[in-house]
Tab-separated table of C-alpha atoms in Angstrom:
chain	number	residue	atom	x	y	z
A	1387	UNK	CA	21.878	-87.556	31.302
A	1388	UNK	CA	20.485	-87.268	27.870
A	1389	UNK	CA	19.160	-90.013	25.652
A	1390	UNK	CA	22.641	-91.056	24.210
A	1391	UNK	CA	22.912	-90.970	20.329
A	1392	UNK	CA	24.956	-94.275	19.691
A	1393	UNK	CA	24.880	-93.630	15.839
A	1394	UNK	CA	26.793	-90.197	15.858
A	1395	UNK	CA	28.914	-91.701	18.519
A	1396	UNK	CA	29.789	-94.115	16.107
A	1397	UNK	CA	30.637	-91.448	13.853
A	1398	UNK	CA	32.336	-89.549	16.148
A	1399	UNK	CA	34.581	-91.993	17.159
A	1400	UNK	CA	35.213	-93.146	13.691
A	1401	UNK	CA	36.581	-89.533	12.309
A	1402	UNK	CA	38.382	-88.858	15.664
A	1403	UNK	CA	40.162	-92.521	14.945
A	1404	UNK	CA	41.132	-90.808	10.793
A	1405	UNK	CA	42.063	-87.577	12.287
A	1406	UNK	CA	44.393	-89.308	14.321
A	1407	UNK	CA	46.321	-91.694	11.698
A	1408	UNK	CA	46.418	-88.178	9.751
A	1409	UNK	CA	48.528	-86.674	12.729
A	1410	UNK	CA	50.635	-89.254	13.895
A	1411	UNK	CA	51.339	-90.228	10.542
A	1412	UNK	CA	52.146	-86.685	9.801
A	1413	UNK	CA	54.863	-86.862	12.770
A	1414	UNK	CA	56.297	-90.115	11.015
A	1415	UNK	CA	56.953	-88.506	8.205
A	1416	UNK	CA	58.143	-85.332	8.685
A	1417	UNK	CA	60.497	-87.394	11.078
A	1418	UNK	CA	61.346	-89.423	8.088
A	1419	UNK	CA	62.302	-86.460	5.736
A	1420	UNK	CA	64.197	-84.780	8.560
A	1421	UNK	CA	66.627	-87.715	8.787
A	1422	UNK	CA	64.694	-90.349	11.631
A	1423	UNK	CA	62.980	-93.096	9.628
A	1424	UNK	CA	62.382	-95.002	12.641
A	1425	UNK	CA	58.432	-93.797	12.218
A	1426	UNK	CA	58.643	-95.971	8.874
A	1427	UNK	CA	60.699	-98.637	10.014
A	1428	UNK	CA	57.569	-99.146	12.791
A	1429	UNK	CA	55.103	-98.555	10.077
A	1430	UNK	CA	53.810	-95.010	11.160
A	1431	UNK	CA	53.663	-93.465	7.930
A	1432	UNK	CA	49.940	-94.819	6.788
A	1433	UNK	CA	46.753	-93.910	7.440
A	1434	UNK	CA	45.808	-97.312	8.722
A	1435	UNK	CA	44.521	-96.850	12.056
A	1436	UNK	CA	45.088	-100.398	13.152
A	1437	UNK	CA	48.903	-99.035	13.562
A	1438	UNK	CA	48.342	-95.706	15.747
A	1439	UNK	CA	45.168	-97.036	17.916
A	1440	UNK	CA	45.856	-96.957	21.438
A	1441	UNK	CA	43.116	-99.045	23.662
A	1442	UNK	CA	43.598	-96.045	26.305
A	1443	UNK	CA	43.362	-92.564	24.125
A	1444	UNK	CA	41.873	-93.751	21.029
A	1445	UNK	CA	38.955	-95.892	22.264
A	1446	UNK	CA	38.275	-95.966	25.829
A	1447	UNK	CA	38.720	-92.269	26.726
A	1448	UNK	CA	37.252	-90.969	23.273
A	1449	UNK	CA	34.108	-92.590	23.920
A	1450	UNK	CA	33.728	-91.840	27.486
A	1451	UNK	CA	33.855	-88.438	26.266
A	1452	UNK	CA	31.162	-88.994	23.785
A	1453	UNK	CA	28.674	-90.567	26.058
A	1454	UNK	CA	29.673	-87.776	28.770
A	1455	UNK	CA	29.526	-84.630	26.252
A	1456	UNK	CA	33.133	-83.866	27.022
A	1457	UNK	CA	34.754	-82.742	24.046
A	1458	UNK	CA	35.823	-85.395	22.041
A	1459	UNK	CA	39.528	-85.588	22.623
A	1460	UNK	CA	41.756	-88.260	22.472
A	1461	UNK	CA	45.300	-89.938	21.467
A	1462	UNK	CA	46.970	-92.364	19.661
A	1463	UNK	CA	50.604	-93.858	20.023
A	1464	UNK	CA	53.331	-91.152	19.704
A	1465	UNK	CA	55.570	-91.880	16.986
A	1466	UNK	CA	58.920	-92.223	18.643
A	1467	UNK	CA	61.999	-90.173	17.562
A	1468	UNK	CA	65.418	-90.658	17.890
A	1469	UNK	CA	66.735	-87.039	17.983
A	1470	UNK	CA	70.404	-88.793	17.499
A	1471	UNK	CA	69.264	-89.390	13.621
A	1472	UNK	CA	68.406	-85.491	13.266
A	1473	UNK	CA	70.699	-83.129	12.061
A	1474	UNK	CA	69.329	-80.156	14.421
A	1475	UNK	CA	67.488	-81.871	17.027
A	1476	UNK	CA	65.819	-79.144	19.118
A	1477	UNK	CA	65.149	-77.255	15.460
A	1478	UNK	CA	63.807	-80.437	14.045
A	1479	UNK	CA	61.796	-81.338	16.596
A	1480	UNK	CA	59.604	-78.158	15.821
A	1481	UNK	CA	58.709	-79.018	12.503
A	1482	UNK	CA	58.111	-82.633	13.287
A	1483	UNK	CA	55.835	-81.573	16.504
A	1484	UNK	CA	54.206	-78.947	14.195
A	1485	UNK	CA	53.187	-81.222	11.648
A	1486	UNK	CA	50.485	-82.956	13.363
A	1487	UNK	CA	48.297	-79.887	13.795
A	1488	UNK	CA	49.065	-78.545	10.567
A	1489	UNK	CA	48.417	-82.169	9.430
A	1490	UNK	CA	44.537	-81.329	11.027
A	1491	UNK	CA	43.826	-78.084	9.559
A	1492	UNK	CA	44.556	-79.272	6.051
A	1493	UNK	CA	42.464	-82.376	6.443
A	1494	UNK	CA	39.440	-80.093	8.207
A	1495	UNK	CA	40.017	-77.339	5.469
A	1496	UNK	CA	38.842	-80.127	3.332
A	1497	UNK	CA	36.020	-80.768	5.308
A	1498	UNK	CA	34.802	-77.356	5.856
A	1499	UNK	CA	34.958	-77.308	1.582
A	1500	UNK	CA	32.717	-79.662	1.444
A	1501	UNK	CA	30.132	-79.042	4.356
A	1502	UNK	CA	30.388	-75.578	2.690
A	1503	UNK	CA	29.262	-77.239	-0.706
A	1504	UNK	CA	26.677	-79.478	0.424
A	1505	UNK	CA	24.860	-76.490	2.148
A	1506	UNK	CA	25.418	-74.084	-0.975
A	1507	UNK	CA	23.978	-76.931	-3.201
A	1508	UNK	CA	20.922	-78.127	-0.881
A	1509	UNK	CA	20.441	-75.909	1.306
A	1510	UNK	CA	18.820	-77.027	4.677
A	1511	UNK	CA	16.980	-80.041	2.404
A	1512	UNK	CA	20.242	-81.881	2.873
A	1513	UNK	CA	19.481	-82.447	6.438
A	1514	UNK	CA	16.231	-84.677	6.065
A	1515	UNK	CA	18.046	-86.747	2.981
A	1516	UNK	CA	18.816	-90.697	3.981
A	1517	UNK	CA	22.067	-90.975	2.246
A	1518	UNK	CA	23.459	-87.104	2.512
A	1519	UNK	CA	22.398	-86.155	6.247
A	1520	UNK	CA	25.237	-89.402	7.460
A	1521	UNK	CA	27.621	-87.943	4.925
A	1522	UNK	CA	26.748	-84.191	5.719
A	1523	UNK	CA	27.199	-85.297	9.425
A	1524	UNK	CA	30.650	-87.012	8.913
A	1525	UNK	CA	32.246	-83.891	7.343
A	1526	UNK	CA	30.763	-81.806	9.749
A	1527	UNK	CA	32.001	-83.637	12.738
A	1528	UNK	CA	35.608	-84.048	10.375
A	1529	UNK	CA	35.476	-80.238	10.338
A	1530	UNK	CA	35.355	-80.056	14.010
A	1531	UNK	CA	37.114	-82.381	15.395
A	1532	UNK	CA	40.116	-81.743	13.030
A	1533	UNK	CA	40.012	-78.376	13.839
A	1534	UNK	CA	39.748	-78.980	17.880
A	1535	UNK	CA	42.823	-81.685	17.335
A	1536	UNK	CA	45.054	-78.855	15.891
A	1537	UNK	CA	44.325	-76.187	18.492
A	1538	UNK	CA	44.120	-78.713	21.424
A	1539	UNK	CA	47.350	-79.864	20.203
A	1540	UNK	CA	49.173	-76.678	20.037
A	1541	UNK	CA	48.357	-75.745	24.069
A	1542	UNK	CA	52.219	-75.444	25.484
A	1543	UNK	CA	51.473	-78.454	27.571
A	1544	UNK	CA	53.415	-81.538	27.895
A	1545	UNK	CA	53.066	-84.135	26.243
A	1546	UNK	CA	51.298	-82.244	23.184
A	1547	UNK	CA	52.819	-81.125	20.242
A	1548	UNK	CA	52.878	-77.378	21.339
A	1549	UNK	CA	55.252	-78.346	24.053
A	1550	UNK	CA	57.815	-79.103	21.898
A	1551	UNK	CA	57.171	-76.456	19.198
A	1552	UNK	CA	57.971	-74.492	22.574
A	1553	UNK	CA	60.947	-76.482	23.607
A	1554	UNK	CA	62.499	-76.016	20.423
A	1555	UNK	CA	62.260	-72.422	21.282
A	1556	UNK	CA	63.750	-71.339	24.804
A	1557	UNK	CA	66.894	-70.915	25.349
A	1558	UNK	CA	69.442	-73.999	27.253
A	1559	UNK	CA	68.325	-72.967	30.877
A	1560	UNK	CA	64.285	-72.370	30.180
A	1561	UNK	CA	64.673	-75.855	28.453
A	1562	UNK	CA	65.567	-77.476	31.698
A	1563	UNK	CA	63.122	-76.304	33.894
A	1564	UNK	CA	60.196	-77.312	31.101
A	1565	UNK	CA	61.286	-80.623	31.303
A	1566	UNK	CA	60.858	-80.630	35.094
A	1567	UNK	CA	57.408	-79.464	34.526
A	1568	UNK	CA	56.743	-82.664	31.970
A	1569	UNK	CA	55.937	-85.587	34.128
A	1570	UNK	CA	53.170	-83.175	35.568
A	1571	UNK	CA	51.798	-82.105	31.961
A	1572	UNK	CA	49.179	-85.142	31.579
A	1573	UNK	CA	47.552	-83.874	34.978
A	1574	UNK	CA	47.046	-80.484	33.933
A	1575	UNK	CA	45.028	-81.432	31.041
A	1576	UNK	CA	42.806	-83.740	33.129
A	1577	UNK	CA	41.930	-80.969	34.706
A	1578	UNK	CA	41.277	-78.847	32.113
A	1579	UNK	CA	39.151	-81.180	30.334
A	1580	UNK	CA	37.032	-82.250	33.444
A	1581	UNK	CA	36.837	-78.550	34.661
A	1582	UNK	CA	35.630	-77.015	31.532
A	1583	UNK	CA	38.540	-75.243	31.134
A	1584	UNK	CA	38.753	-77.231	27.912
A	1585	UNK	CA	35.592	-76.739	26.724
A	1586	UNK	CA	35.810	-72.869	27.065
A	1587	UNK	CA	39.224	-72.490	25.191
A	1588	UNK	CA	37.356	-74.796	22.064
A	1589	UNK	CA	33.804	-73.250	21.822
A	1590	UNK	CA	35.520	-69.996	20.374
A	1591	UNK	CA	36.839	-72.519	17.261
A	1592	UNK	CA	33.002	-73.779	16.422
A	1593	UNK	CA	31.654	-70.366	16.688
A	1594	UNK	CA	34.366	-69.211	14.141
A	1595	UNK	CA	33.699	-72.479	11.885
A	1596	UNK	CA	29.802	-72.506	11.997
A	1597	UNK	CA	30.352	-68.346	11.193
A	1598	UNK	CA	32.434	-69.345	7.858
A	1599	UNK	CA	29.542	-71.665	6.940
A	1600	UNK	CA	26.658	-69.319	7.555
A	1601	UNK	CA	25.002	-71.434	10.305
């Protein structure tokens, strides 16, 4: 193994914990406006992490990933929802599963704006700078890892979002056998994380990313 940068760990872990409050907050609100407030009742609507972090997903496994070089993926606490309080549950359900991710690429649109300006205004001078290389590196790991979070999210696989944007979708006797398949969900992506699978399906997303900023 590598000599183990603890400082953009740090950083790392410190977007990844942001980018999550923006999603699961996201959830809690679109919940909210669709007719479940139970997300506010808890206090899910904020971007204070202290109220998502889970010990599991959001610190242990996040920065096991870091040290390891696995791509930095983790969780926070799902928002709950009571699909009794919706007025369409399984069409609901979409839009409040689909606005994590969309939730991610607004917040690393933002950051690809402003890696985008940093570069166009200092060109590769930024990098050696004491107080712009940290903030250059924050918005360049926000861009990523906001980015990875939306499409990592969107994979058909329970328990991620895009499993229930394609719930929402199949017909009464599809739905059934998906939720058979859910208990089993959590395994699959083990595997495709610690097999590279993961890895494979992301790199695609830098290359595109690092293309839009001319690196």
């Amino acid at each position: 193994m590598g000599q183990v940068d603890f400082g953009q760990i740090l950083i790392s872990l410190a977007v990844l914990l942001f980018s999550l409050s923006i999603h699961e907050s996201a959830h809690a609100w679109a919940a909210d406006r669709l007719g479940d407030s139970t997300g506010r009742y808890l206090g899910r609507v904020s971007l204070n992490p202290l109220v998502h972090i889970d010990l599991i997903g959001t610190v242990l496994f996040p920065l096991l990933q870091a040290i390891t070089g696995i791509p930095l993926i983790g969780w926070a606490k799902p928002v709950p929802v009571n699909p009794n309080n919706l007025n369409d549950p399984k069409r609901d359900q979409i839009f409040i599963a689909a606005a994590g991710p969309a939730s991610n690429v607004i917040a690393g649109v933002v950051f690809l704006v402003i890696v985008r300006v940093m570069i166009g205004a200092g060109g590769m001078q930024l990098f050696p700078h004491p107080i712009l290389t940290p903030m250059f590196e924050l918005c360049r790991i926000g861009m990523l890892v906001n980015f990875f979070l939306a499409v990592f999210n969107l994979i058909p696989i329970p328990p991620l979002d895009g499993s229930w944007i394609l719930y929402g979708f199949l017909p009464p006797n599809l739905s059934h056998v998906f939720d058979q398949f859910r208990p089993y969900g959590f395994l699959v992506l083990l595997a495709l994380m610690y097999s590279g699978a993961l890895s494979v399906m992301l790199a695609p997303v830098t290359v595109f990313l690092y293309s839009l900023l001319g690196l």
